[in-house]
Structures are given as C-alpha cells and as structure tokens.
Short mmCIF file of C-alpha atoms in Angstrom, two decimals:
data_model
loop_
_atom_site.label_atom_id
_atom_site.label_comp_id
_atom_site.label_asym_id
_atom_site.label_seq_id
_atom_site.Cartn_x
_atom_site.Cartn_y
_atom_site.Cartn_z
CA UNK I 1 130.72 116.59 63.72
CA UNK I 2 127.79 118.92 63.42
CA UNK I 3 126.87 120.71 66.82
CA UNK I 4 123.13 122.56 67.34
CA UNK I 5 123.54 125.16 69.47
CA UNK I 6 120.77 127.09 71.14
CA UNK I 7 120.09 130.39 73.43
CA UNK I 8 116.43 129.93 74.61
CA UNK I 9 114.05 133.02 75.84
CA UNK I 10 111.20 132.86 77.52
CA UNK I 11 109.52 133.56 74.63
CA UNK I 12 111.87 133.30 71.83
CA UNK I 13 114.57 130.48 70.63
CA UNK I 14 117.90 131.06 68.62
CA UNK I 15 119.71 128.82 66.91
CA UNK I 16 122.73 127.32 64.48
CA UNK I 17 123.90 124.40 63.17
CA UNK I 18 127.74 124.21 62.94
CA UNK I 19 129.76 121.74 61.45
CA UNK I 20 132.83 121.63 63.44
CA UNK I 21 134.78 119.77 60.36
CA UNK I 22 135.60 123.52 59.34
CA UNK I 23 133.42 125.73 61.70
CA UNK I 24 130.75 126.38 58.61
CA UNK I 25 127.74 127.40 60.27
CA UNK I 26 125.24 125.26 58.07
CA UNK I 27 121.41 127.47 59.14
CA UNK I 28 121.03 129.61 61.40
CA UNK I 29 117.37 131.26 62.51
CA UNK I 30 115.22 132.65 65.64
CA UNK I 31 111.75 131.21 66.51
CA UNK I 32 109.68 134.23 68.12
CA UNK I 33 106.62 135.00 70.29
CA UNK I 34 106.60 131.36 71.72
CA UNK I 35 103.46 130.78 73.85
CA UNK I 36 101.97 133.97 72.03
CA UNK I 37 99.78 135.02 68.91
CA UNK I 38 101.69 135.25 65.71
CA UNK I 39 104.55 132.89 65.98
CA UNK I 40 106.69 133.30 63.83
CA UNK I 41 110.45 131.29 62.56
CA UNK I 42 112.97 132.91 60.65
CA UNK I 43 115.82 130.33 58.61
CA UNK I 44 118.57 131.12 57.01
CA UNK I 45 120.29 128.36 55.07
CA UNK I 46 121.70 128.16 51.51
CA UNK I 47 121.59 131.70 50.99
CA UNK I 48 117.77 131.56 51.73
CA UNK I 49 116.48 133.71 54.18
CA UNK I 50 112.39 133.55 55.02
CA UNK I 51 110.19 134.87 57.64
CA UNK I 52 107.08 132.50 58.23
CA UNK I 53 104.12 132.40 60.77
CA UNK I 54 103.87 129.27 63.16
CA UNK I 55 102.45 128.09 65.95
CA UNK I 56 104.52 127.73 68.57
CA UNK I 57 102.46 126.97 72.17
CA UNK I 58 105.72 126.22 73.50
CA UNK I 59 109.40 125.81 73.15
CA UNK I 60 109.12 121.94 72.31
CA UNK I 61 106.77 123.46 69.16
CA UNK I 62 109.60 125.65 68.18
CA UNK I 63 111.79 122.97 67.99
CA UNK I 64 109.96 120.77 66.07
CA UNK I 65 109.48 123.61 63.64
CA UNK I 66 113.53 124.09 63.78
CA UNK I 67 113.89 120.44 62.96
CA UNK I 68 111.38 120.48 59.88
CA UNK I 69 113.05 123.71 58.27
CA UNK I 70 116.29 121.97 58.54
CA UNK I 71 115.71 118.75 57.05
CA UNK I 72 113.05 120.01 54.50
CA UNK I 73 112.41 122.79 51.64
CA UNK I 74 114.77 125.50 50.49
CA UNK I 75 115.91 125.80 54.34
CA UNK I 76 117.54 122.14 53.97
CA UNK I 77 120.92 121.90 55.66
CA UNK I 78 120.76 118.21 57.01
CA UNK I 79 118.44 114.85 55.85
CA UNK I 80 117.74 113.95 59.40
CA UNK I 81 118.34 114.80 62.91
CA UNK I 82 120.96 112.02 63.67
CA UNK I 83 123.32 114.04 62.08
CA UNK I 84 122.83 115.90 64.89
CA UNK I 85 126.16 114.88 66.96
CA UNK I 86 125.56 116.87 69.78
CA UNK I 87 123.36 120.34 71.59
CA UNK I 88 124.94 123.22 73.66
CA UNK I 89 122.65 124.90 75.57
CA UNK I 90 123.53 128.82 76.78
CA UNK I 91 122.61 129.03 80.28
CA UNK I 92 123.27 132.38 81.87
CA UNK I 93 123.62 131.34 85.71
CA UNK I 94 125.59 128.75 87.04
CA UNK I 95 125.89 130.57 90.10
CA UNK I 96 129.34 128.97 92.08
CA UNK I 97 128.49 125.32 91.29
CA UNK I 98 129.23 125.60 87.72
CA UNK I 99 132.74 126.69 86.83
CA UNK I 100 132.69 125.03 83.33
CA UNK I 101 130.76 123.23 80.96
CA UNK I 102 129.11 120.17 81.81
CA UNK I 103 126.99 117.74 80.23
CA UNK I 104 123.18 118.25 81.06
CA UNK I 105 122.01 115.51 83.69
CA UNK I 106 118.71 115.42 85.44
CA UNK I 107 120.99 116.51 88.49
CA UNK I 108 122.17 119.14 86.01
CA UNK I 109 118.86 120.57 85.66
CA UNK I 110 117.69 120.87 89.14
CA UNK I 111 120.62 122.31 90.24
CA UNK I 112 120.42 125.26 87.35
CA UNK I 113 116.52 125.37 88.82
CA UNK I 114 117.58 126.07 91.81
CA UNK I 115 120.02 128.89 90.84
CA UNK I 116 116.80 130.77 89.19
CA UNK I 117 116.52 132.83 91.76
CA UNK I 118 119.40 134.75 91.08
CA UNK I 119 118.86 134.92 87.09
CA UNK I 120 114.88 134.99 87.09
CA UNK I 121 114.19 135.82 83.64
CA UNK I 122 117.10 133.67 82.03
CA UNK I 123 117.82 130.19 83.69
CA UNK I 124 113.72 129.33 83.78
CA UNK I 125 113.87 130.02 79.86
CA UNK I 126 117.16 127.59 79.77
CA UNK I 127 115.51 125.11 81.52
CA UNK I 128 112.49 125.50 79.02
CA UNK I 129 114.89 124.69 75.88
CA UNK I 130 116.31 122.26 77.60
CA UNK I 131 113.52 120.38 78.47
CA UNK I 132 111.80 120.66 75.24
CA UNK I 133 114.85 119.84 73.12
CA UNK I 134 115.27 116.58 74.53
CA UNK I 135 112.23 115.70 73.46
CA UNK I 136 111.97 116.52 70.31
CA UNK I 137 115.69 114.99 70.22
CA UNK I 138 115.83 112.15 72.17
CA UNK I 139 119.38 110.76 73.41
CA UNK I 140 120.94 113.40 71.69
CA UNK I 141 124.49 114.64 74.42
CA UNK I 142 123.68 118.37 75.44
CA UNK I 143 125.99 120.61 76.78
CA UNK I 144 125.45 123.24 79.44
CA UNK I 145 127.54 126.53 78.50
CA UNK I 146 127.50 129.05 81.41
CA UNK I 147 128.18 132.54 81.12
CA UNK I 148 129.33 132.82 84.44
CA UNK I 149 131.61 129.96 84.25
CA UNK I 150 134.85 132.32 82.66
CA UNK I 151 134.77 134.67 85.85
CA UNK I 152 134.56 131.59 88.45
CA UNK I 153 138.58 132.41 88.90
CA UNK I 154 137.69 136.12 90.45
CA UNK I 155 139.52 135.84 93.51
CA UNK I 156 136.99 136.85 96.93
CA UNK I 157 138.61 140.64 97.08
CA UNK I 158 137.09 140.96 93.64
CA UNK I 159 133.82 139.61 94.02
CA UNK I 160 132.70 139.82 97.50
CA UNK I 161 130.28 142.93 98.44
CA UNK I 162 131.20 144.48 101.61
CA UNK I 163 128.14 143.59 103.29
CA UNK I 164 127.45 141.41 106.22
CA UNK I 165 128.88 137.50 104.91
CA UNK I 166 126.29 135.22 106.02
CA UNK I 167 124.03 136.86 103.22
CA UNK I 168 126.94 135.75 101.08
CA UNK I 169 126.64 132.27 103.02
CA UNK I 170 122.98 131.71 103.09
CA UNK I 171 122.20 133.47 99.94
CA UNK I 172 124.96 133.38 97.58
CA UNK I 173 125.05 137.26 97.66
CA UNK I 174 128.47 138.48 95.34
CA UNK I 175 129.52 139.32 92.50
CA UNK I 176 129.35 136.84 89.27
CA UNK I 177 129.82 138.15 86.09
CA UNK I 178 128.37 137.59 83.02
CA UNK I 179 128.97 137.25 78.80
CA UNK I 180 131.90 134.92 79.90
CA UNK I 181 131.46 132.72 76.27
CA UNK I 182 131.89 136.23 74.91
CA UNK I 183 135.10 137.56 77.28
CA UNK I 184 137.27 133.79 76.89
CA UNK I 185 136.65 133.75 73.07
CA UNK I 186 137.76 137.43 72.20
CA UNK I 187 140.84 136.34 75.27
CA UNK I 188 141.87 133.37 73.59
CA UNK I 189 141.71 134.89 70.07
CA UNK I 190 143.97 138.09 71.01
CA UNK I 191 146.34 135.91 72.11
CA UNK I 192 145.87 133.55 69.12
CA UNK I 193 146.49 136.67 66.81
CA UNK I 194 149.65 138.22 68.85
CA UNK I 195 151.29 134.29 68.50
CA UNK I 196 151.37 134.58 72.33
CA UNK I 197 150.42 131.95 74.88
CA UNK I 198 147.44 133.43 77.17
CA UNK I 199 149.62 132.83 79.65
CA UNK I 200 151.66 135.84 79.21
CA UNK I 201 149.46 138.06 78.80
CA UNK I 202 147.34 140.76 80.88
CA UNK I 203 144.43 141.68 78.99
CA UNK I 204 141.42 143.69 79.15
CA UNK I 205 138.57 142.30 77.31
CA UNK I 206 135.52 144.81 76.37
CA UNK I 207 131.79 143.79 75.51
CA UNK I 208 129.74 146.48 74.57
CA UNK I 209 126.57 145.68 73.46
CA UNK I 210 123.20 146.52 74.32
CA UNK I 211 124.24 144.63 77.39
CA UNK I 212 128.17 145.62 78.13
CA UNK I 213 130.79 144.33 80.48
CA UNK I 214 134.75 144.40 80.81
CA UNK I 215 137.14 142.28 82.60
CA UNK I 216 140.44 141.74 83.17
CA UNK I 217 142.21 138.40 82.47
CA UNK I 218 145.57 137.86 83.88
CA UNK I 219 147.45 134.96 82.68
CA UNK I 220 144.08 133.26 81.52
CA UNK I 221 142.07 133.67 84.43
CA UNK I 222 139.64 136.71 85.24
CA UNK I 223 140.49 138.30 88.14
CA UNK I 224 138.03 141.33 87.67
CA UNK I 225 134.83 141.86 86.04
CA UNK I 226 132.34 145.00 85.35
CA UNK I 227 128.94 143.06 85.61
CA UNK I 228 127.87 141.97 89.56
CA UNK I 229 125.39 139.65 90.62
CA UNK I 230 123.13 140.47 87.99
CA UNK I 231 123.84 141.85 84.84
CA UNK I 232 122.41 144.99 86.02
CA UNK I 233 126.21 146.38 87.75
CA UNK I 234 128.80 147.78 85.68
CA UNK I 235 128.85 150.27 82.69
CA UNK I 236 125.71 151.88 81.97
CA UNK I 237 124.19 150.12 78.76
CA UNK I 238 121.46 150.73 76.16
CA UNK I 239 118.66 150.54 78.72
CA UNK I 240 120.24 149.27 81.43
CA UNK I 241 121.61 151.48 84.39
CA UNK I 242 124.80 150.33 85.55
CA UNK I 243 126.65 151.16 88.86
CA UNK I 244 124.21 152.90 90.86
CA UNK I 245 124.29 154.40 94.97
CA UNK I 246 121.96 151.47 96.38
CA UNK I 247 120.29 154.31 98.40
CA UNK I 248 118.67 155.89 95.12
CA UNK I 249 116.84 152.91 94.96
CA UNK I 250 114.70 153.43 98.20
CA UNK I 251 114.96 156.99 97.71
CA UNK I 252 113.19 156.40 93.86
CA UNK I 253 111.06 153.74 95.43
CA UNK I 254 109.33 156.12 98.24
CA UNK I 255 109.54 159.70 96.39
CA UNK I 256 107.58 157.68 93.38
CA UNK I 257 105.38 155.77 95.30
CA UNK I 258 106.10 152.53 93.03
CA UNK I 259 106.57 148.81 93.76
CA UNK I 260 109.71 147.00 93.45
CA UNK I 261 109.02 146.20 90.54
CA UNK I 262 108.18 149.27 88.58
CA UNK I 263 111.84 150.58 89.72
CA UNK I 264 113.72 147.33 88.76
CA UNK I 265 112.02 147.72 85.22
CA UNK I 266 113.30 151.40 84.85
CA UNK I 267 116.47 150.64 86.00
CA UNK I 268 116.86 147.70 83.46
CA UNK I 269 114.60 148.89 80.85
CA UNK I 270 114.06 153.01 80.90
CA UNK I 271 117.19 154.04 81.94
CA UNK I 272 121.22 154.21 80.14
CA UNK I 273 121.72 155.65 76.88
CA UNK I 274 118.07 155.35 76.30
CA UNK I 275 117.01 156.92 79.79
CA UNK I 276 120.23 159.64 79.71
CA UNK I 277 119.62 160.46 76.01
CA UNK I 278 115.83 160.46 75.44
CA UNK I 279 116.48 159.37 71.83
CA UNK I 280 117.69 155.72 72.06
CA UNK I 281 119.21 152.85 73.49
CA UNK I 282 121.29 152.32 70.20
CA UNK I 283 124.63 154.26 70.17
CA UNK I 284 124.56 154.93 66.62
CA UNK I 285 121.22 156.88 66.88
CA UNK I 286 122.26 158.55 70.13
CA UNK I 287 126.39 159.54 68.19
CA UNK I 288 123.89 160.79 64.89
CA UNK I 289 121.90 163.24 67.84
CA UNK I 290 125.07 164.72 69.51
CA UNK I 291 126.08 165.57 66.26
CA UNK I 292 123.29 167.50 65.15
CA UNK I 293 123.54 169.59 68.95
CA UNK I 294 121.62 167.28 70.82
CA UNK I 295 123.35 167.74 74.46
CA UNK I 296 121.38 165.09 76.33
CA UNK I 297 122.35 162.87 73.60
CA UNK I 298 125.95 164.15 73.84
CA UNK I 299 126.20 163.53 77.37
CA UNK I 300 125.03 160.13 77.09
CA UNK I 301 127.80 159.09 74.96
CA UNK I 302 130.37 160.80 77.17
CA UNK I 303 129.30 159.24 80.07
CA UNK I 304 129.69 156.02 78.31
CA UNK I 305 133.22 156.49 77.31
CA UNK I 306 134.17 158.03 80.37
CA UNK I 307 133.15 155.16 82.53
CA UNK I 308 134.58 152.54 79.86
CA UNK I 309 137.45 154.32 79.99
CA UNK I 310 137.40 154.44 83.94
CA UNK I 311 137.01 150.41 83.96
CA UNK I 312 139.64 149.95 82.01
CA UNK I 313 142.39 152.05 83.63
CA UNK I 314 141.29 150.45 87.14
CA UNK I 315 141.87 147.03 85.38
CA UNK I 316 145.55 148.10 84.32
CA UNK I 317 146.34 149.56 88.14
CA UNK I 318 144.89 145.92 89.49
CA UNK I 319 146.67 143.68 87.43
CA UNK I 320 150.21 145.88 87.15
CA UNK I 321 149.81 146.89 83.21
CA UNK I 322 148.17 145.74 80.38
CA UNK I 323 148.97 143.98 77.29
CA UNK I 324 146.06 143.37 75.34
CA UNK I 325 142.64 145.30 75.09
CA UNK I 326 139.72 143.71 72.99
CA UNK I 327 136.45 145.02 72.14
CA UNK I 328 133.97 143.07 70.78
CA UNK I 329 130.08 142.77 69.92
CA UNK I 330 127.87 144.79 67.99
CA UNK I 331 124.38 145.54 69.14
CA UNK I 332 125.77 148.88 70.02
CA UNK I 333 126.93 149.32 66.67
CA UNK I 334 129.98 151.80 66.74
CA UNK I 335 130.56 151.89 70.48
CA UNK I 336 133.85 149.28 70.18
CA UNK I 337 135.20 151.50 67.53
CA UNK I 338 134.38 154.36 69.43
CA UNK I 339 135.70 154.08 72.96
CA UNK I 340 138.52 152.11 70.97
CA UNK I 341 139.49 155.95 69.66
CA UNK I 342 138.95 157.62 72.93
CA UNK I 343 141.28 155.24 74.37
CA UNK I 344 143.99 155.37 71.94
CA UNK I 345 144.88 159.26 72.80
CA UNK I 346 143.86 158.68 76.78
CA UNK I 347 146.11 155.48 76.63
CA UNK I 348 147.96 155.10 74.18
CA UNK I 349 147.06 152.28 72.34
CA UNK I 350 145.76 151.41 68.69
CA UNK I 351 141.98 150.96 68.62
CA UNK I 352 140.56 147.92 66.42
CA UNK I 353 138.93 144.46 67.13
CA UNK I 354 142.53 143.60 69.02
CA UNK I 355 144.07 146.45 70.31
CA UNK I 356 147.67 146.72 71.17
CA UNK I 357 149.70 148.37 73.83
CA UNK I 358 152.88 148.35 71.76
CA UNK I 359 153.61 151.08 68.94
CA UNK I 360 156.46 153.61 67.77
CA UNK I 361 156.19 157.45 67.94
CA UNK I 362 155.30 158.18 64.84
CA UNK I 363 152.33 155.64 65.48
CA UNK I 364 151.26 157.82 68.53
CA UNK I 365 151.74 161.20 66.88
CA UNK I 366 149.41 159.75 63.92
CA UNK I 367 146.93 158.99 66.17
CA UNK I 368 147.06 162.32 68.11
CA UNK I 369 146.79 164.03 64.67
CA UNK I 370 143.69 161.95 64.34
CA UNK I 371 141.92 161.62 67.45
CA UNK I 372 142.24 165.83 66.73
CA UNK I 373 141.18 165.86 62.89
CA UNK I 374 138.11 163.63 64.77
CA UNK I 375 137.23 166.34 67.22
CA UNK I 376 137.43 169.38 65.23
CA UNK I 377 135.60 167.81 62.52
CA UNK I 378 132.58 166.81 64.82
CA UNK I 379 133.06 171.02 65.93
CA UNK I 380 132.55 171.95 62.71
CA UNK I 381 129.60 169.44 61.59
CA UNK I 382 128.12 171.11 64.62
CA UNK I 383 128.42 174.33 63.91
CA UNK I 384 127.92 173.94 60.28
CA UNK I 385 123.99 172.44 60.94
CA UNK I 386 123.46 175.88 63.34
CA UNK I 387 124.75 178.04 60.53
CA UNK I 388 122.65 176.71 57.69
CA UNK I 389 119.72 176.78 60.38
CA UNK I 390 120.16 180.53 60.76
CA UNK I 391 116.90 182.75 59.97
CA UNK I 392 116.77 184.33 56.38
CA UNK I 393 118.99 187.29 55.96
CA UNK I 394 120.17 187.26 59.21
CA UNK I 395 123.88 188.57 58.19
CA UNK I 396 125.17 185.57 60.30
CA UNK I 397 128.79 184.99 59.97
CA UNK I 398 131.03 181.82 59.89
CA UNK I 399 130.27 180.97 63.49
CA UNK I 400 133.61 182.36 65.52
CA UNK I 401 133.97 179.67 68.07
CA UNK I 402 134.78 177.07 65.27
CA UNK I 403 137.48 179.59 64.35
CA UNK I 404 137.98 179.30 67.72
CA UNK I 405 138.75 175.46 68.14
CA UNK I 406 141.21 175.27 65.45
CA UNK I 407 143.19 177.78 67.05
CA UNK I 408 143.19 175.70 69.91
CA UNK I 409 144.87 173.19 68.71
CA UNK I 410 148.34 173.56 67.38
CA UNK I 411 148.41 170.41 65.07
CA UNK I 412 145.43 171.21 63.28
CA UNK I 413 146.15 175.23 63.48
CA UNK I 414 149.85 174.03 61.23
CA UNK I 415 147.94 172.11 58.63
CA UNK I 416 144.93 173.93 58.08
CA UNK I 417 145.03 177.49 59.03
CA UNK I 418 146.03 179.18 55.93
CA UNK I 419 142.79 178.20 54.64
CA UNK I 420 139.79 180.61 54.83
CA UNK I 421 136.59 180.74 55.76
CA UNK I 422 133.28 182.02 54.49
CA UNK I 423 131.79 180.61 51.80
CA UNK I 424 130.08 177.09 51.31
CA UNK I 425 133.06 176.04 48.69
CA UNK I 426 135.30 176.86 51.34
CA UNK I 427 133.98 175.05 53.55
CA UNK I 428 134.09 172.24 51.60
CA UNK I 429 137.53 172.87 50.58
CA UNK I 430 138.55 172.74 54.52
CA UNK I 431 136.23 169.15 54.34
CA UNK I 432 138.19 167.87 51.64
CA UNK I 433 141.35 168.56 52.58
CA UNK I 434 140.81 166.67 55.81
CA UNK I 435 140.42 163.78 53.95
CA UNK I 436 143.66 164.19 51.73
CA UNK I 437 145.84 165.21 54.64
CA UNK I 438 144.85 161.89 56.93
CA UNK I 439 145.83 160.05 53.54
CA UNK I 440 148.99 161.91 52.87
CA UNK I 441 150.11 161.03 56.71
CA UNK I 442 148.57 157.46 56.37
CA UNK I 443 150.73 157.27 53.70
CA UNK I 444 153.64 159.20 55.75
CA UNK I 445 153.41 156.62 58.55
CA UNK I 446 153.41 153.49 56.18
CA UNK I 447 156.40 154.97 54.76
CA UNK I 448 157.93 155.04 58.24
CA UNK I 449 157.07 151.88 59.07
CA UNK I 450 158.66 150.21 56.01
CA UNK I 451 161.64 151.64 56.52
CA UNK I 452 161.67 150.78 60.08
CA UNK I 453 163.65 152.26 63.07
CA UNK I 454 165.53 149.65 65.27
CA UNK I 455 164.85 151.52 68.46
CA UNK I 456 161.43 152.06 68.09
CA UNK I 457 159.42 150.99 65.07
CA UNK I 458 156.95 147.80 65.34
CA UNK I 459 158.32 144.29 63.85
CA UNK I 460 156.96 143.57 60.27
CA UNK I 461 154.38 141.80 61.01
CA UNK I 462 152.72 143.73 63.87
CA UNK I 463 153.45 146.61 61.77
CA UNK I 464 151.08 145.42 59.33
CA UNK I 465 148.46 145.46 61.76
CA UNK I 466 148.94 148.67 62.82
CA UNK I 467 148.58 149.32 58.97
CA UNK I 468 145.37 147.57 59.21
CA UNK I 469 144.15 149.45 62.48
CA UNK I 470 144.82 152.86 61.29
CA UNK I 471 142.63 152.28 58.17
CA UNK I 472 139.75 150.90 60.00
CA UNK I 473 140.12 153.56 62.52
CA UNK I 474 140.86 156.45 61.20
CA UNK I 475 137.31 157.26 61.43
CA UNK I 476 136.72 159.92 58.37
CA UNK I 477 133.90 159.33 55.32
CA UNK I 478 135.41 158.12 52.44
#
C-alpha cells in the first residue's frame, strides 16, 4: 500500500510517498513560492536530490508537478498515480468536532472552513491542498489528520480559560493544543521501546522545535498540554512568544501606537529566542553566542530551559509522577538534548530521545559528575575567549574566577585540582583530561552495571540503554 502524504502552506506544499509494506519512504520533496515568482520543486528519490524552477500559479500546479517528478526522470519512484492507494492530508485545526482522523467529505471540508477562524493562516492552506489534490487525483481516499485531534481527551479543568463561558459557547474560546501527530507518535513509541502498554504509563512528551509544546499523557490520553488556542501559548519558541500577561498586549498596542496586527506579528514572528537573544531564532546559534559571553543570548537559553523545565514538573504534580519523558523534533537543533541534560540533575532522569525515570546510584552520581564537567567546561570556554582577547602585554593572569568555579564544586575540585594553571599547554592539559576522566567513569559505570546490584542496579536490558544514553549525552567533543 503506498500512502501520499501532504502538509500544504499557503504558499508552499510538502510531501512523501510511503510504502506502508515496510514504511520505506519512496520521494520525498517541497514545492515553494506557490502563487509567486520563481517557483520552485525540490525531489528527492533514488538518492537524487534536485532543485528546479516551476511554475506553480497554484497548489493544483504544484501537484501536477509532484505527480510528473514521481512517475518520470531520475526522480521516478512510481509508473503512475494509481499506485497511489490513498492521501493524508495535515490539517492543523479541527477545533472540537474533530477528535480523530476522518476521511475527507465535502461535509468534511466545510466544516474545517468553518473552523478557519481559529487557525487563519493554516486550515485555508489545508483546504487549498485539499482541493487541488483531488483534482489532479481524482477518486483517490484522503485522509484528514488533525493536530488537535491527540489533545481532544483534555478534560474542561485543563482547557477551559477562566473567562466568562458563553465566549467559550458562542465562540469556541479554550484551549486546543497543537503538534498532536507529533506528541501520540513519540507516546506510543516510548512505550513501544520500554515493552509497556501505554496504558501504564504517565508520560511527558516534549516538542521543541521552532514551534514547541509539552503535554502530559496519562494512561494514553492527554490530560494537559503547553500550546492554547493558538499555537501562540506555551513555551517561548524560536520567534514565537509564549505565555504572555494578556494586559501587555494593550499596553504594547497603545504605548506603540500599532494595529493589531503589527503586535500579533511581533509576538509570533520578532519575539522568543530570536526577540530575547537578538542573534537568532535557532538554538544552536543562540548556545554558540552564550558561549562566546553573549548575555542576552545566555539568557535566552535559560529562560528556555527554565520554563521547559517548569512545564514539566507541573505535569508530574498533575498527573501524580511520571514515568516516561520524550523529547523529540529538530528544528531547534540541540534544544531536546539540551533541556534533556538540565533535567537529568533537576530531576533525575537520563536525557536521550526516551528518557527514563528509573536508574541506580551510580547512574545518578555519573550524571551529577557530568552535568558538572558540562558547566565548568562552558566557565572555562568563557573565560578562555576573554583571556586570549586581552590587550597586548597587558600582564593579564589566568582569569581568578575560573579558579574560582572549580573550587566551588567539590567533585570537580577531587579530580582536577592538582592540576595547574597558566600556560596554554596547561590549559589544554586540564581540556584533555576532561575528556579521559568522563571515559574512565563511562567506563567505571559500565563496569557497575555489568556486574549489577540486586537492590539497585537497572535490568540488562534497560541497562543497555542507559549505556546508550550516557554516550549520546555525555555532551563533551570527541
């Protein structure tokens, strides 16, 4: 069975082809600048990739070019669209009258038109693919996927606002949620990993992207999500705001003198890691600025972990503990991996794409020693880039306040403090030994592990994912 699936824009269209009979994805591509100058499709199929202009006046264009690149040239994947079985549409909005899937209808279609209003920029675009794919298709089944549908089991404490309810009543005013495809996959495949049924567990799943979200399923079912009635609510995100006083909006609105929409495009587009930062919306690029002693930058990235890290301990308190946390996506980059580490000191747990409350002492102390390693290491790149900056001849010494920080911590201060300091070679030396010492205790803990403690090491197997974990996690350059 080979399944198209699509994510229309208003002015782009992505796509795969996926045959089911093994989950191969078979081409994959994005058609840009739809209803613009210098259309362009890119195809990837057969270990050919190529970028070529088109014309694309609209979507049903695009997909005509998507059907030609698939069934001709080096871009070949099928010899005609029959073998198309079937076409799942994303649509972001289904609002409360979708709660799953559905097959696309002409009722279908109204209905997700008249949920617009609350998802202006995306369910007009879905409509758009929609439309135009049936007729470049025909009789082809398409599916409606919603990525509201996974939160449709938040119960009304969670996602009613605390405003008066006829607005809720006449205008479908509450919270919805959103990335759902995203939180029920990386759900069901923690639970698929641990050998579990979903319906034991608690977990917490994390989407950070450029666009991020948590929520907390219980048993299966969300009961809490990050993201409100747009995807404008939650954590603060690459350009995007996040949980904001409602009265800074009038208060921005009047002291600037702008329209409504001015403000709604700097909250969604000039503000978050971008807007706190000044450098960019990309957390890599904003990380490589706070190390180099860029504080804006520095305090972007805080506040990000800080309020991931606030999310996700209000999830535990709601649902009574915590089994599972997930991160997934990668717009941002590092940002999984990275709030994965700043929760495995703040709650214990092993960072990684599945990470698990559930670990021996030796486990935790490993990741104490490196959560520290981490932190005096990013002190002394710091420092280090101030030092060599120092004017000519200026007598400056090793800066004292890195001296400072290892003394301040006792692990570190045991390993490391017989060492001096000075010189460039030194320096290096303290570098280097970083890097044998995290391999000597990786090896340490393994060691541990194998020989296992009844009252408190990890079973075999999850033992070898905790193997796994540490040496994606560890977080040093090789």
């Amino acid at each position: 069975m080979k399944i198209l699936v699509i994510n229309c824009g208003s002015s782009s269209l992505k796509y795969q082809l996926i045959d089911m009979d093994g989950e191969k994805v078979l081409c994959k591509g994005l058609c840009e600048r739809i209803g613009m100058e210098s259309s362009m499709i890119t195809h990837e199929a057969n270990g050919h990739k190529a970028t070529t202009p088109a014309i694309f006046p609209t979507h049903t264009e695009a997909f005509a070019e998507v059907v030609k690149k698939m069934t001709t040239g080096e871009g070949k994947c099928i010899n005609d669209v029959s073998e198309i079985d079937a076409i799942g549409h994303r649509v972001v909005h289904g609002g409360e009258k979708f709660k799953a899937s559905c097959l696309i209808t002409d009722d279908v279609i109204n209905t997700i038109r008249e949920l617009s209003p609350l998802a202006p920029l995306h369910n007009p675009a879905g409509i758009l693919g929609i439309e135009a794919a049936r007729k470049v298709f025909g009789n082809v089944p398409m599916v409606a996927v919603f990525d509201t549908a996974f939160h449709s089991t938040m119960p009304p404490k969670a996602y009613m606002y605390a405003i008066p309810y006829e607005y809720y009543e006449k205008y479908g005013v509450r919270r919805y949620g959103f990335h759902g495809t995203s939180h029920k996959y990386v759900a069901h495949k923690a639970a698929e990993y641990l050998e579990e049924p979903i319906e034991r567990l608690k977990l917490i799943t994390c989407h950070l992207g450029n666009g991020s979200s948590i929520a907390a399923v219980d048993q299966g079912k969300v009961v809490d999500t990050s993201m409100g009635m747009t995807p404008l609510a939650g954590l603060m995100m690459g350009t995007r705001c996040g949980d904001l006083d409602p009265s800074v909006v009038n208060y921005l609105k009047y002291t600037l003198n702008i329209t409504g929409h001015e403000l709604d495009e700097i909250l969604n587009k000039k503000s978050g890691l971008l807007g706190i930062s000044g450098v960019s919306s990309d957390k890599r690029d904003v990380e490589e600025a706070a190390l180099h002693g860029n504080k804006r930058a520095q305090l972007a990235s805080d506040m990000l972990n800080y309020q991931i890290k606030k999310i996700v301990g209000s999830y535990i308190a709601a649902m009574g503990g915590v089994d599972v946390i997930t991160f997934t996506a990668r717009l941002f980059g590092v940002s999984a991996g990275s709030a994965a580490r700043k929760l495995e000191v703040d709650f214990g747990i092993v960072g990684g794409d599945v990470a698990v409350v559930r670990k021996s002492p030796a486990q935790r102390k490993y990741e104490d020693w490196v959560y520290h390693a981490r932190e005096v290491l990013r002190e002394y790149n710091l420092l280090l880039v101030k030092w060599k900056s120092r004017p000519p001849n200026s007598g400056m010494d090793f800066p004292q306040s890195f001296t400072e920080a290892l003394q301040n911590s006792a692990t570190v201060k045991e390993l490391l403090w017989e060492l001096s300091f000075g010189t460039e070679e030194e320096k290096q030396d303290i570098y280097l030994h970083y890097k044998e010492i995290i391999k000597e205790y990786e090896q340490r803990i393994h060691d541990y592990d194998k020989r296992g403690n009844p009252s408190d090491a990890p079973d075999q197997q999850q033992g070898s994912r905790h193997a796994e974990s540490r040496k994606l996690h560890a977080g040093l350059p090789e």
